[in-house]
Amino acid sequence: MTNSITGSQPTIEDVALLAGVSTATVSRALNGTSNVSSVSKHKVDLAVKTLGFIPNAGARSLMLRRSGTIGVVIPTLSNTVFSQAMHGFQQCLDKSGYQLLLACSNYNKETEANQVRNLISRGVEGIALTGGSQNREILSLLKQRGIPYLHVVTHRSPMKGYSVGFDNCKAAGLPIHHLFALGHRKIGVLVGNIKNNDRSKSRLHGMLAALQQENYHPLEIVHRECDYSIESARSSFMSMIRSFPEITAIACGNDVIAHGVVLQARHCGFSVPRDISVTGFDDIELSEHLLPSLTTVRTNAAEMWFIAAEKLLGLIDKEGLGTRHTKSPVQLIIRDSTSRPRSHSLKLKFKEVQSSHA
Amino acid sequence: MTNSITGSQPTIEDVALLAGVSTATVSRALNGTSNVSSVSKHKVDLAVKTLGFIPNAGARSLMLRRSGTIGVVIPTLSNTVFSQAMHGFQQCLDKSGYQLLLACSNYNKETEANQVRNLISRGVEGIALTGGSQNREILSLLKQRGIPYLHVVTHRSPMKGYSVGFDNCKAAGLPIHHLFALGHRKIGVLVGNIKNNDRSKSRLHGMLAALQQENYHPLEIVHRECDYSIESARSSFMSMIRSFPEITAIACGNDVIAHGVVLQARHCGFSVPRDISVTGFDDIELSEHLLPSLTTVRTNAAEMWFIAAEKLLGLIDKEGLGTRHTKSPVQLIIRDSTSRPRSHSLKLKFKEVQSSHA
DNA sequence: TTGTAGGCGTTATCAA
DNA sequence: TTGATAACGCCTACAA
């Protein structure tokens, strides 16, 4: 009944007691759901301030059957593109009064499923998922419970779901065709791990498909996977260049990997793009500032996730259930990391470097 | 009573009904709080699976008076150092079964206070705050309600709170003394906005103090603030260099700003460190890979926040209330972006660049 | 080992 | 305009 000095969590009842009104009136005064006399309102406001009352969201959503929260599952926060993404997503939620519940899957399908269950248990009113390769079981769980959900960064929507994004496969062909148009004929492909990452997988497929379209023989195609770190990209680049010094360009599955390649190439004394051209994917902040600035595919993560949030809120309000897929624009940004190839330059230069190291 | 095919949120009662036991037994079977016959346990497990039952966390924490969540307020996710930080923080929480509730203040004190209130209303059992310059009102609210909280990235702890971090002021002196030891006498200082950012403010003070210690006359000291973006750092660098072409080194308040300075300097045709030395602060992933690699202060964000999480969990368990401040190690990392100065090189070179642009 | 019943903090219904 | 009361979904004495 009385508040001890420490450890007290004042309830609506404490407020009612202090204000000399009923809990119902306090609730009404606080939520403005019904008319309350200004006298009561003032008494309540004062009591709230005095006690430092903060309503219990759990109890509240129990009654309201809505929590005011939206969940999102991304693979990781380590890649800048997802930080950007969350920035855009939050931006949209903020203006609608929703609170973001963020969860990371660490590129693990089982973790992802657990995180979704976790979000459900916290009563989220909608969920945004990264990509479209989730556990079917978890998707039908969402369906069964009537919780709206969305696949982002993809144009696929398994199990008749909704999606906001673009065709990773097609988009990944853009840099390949660009390189080919510049005259490159020996192109290496370096993407992030494709395990549990359907975006990376699609990009790889898209790049390989584009190469074949350009009359590449499948056997000529050089591709590798690496971790999503600069470190890993650097060593993968080295291994690739050692095995295939004749390549004149490398197309990367994302910008972080491309940064690693550019930095390692220059570290080796190669000139980019003079000795080797490099392309990325995402267009994160640093890419336009890098030396040389990076030719890449702009996917506009922040904007895409902003749109995703809007779509999700729409699904929650049961409006515009129409379009299954919302397209997010994608654009090839040509900068300084690509140019016409010099024939066999890398091969020669690499030999120099090797001998100087010996 | 019956579950409609869609939109159903099965409750513990539905499970009990299907399993043919009481809700109490279901609860016990699920939480393992008391002995349950293996027959009942199996029936319950089956029913849970069939129904896709997921307990309501809100209702649960209402009874348990604990939510299993920890809150954290950081300024933004845009700066990589905070993504790293959250990675470390989450890593620690995961192994303790706690769930992270993340909120961003956007460097706004009022937003920060609101986010804290938000976290409280969601029943977090502890809160980690960035820096030590919060609203006093919000801190006493936390105190009054007996919710353990922590200041991270600082050695200050206002209102007898706890902190995990380091002395930003002292740490920021490290690169200055390093530059001075190399022979630099005209050093520019470029930090992030100090408004609502006590870390940035302390670093600025620390740098200026170090300069004075090195017998700088206050009037000689050149310093500027900029936004936390590469773009902003680049233009601030230009403006600084235009006004004071005699400087031979720039000490930056964080690595992102330093990256901007290095890239812009090279963009202008300056050589780093030959024409100008640059230092950063944080040691984010890219810094060791940058060309040239960046001399900076390693604060080990991920590790620091991991420790912070441990400390916070300790406070929740009422153990080791002893040390008010937990020190996190800080270390000057000397790389390739700093060297002895060439006298007046920049001034001359700058004139070349200017005339060639004219 | 199990079931019944009461209550966690909130809001909605219904009378007054 | 207000107040008593019954839920919301869950857990935990207490009794059986």
Coordinates of N, CA and C (backbone and C1' of nucleotides) in Angstrom, one line a residue, chain B residues 22 25 28 35-37 40 63 65, chain C residues 1-9:
Chain B
S22 N -4.5 -30.2 -15.8 CA -4.8 -28.8 -15.3 C -3.7 -27.9 -15.8
T25 N -0.4 -28.1 -14.0 CA 0.4 -29.2 -14.4 C 1.2 -28.8 -15.7
R28 N 3.9 -26.4 -14.7 CA 5.0 -27.1 -14.0 C 5.8 -28.0 -15.0
N35 N 7.8 -31.5 -9.5 CA 7.8 -32.8 -10.1 C 6.5 -33.1 -10.9
V36 N 6.7 -33.6 -12.1 CA 5.5 -33.9 -12.9 C 5.7 -35.4 -13.4
S37 N 4.7 -36.2 -13.4 CA 4.9 -37.5 -13.9 C 5.2 -37.5 -15.4
S40 N 2.3 -37.3 -17.8 CA 1.8 -35.9 -17.9 C 2.7 -35.1 -18.8
M63 N 3.6 -12.3 -13.2 CA 3.6 -13.2 -12.1 C 5.0 -13.3 -11.4
R65 N 7.5 -11.4 -11.7 CA 8.2 -10.2 -11.3 C 9.6 -10.1 -11.9
Chain C
dT1 P 6.5 -37.2 -8.3 O5' 5.2 -36.9 -9.2 C5' 4.4 -37.9 -9.7 C4' 3.0 -37.5 -9.6 C3' 2.6 -36.3 -10.5 O3' 1.7 -36.7 -11.5 C1' 1.7 -36.0 -8.3
dT2 P 1.1 -35.7 -12.6 O5' 0.0 -35.0 -11.8 C5' -1.3 -35.7 -11.6 C4' -2.2 -34.8 -10.8 C3' -2.6 -33.6 -11.6 O3' -3.9 -33.8 -12.1 C1' -2.2 -33.2 -9.2
dG3 P -4.6 -32.7 -13.1 O5' -5.4 -31.8 -12.0 C5' -6.4 -32.5 -11.2 C4' -7.0 -31.5 -10.3 C3' -7.6 -30.2 -10.9 O3' -8.9 -30.0 -10.4 C1' -6.0 -29.6 -9.2
dT4 P -9.8 -28.8 -11.0 O5' -9.9 -27.8 -9.7 C5' -9.8 -28.3 -8.4 C4' -9.9 -27.1 -7.4 C3' -10.6 -25.9 -8.0 O3' -11.3 -25.2 -6.9 C1' -8.3 -25.4 -7.4
dA5 P -12.1 -23.9 -7.1 O5' -11.1 -22.8 -6.7 C5' -10.5 -22.9 -5.4 C4' -9.6 -21.7 -5.1 C3' -10.2 -20.4 -5.6 O3' -9.8 -19.4 -4.7 C1' -8.2 -20.7 -6.7
dG6 P -10.6 -18.0 -4.6 O5' -9.4 -17.0 -4.4 C5' -8.3 -17.4 -3.6 C4' -7.0 -16.6 -4.0 C3' -7.3 -15.2 -4.5 O3' -6.3 -14.3 -3.9 C1' -6.2 -16.3 -6.2
dG7 P -6.6 -12.8 -3.8 O5' -5.4 -12.2 -4.6 C5' -4.1 -12.7 -4.4 C4' -3.2 -12.4 -5.6 C3' -3.4 -11.0 -6.2 O3' -2.1 -10.4 -6.4 C1' -3.6 -12.5 -7.9
dC8 P -1.9 -8.8 -6.3 O5' -0.9 -8.6 -7.4 C5' 0.4 -9.2 -7.4 C4' 0.9 -9.3 -8.8 C3' 0.6 -8.0 -9.7 O3' 1.7 -7.1 -9.6 C1' 0.2 -10.0 -10.9
dG9 P 1.5 -5.6 -9.1 O5' 0.9 -4.9 -10.5 C5' 1.8 -4.8 -11.6 C4' 1.1 -4.3 -12.8 C3' 0.4 -3.0 -12.6 O3' 0.6 -2.2 -13.7 C1' -1.2 -4.6 -13.3

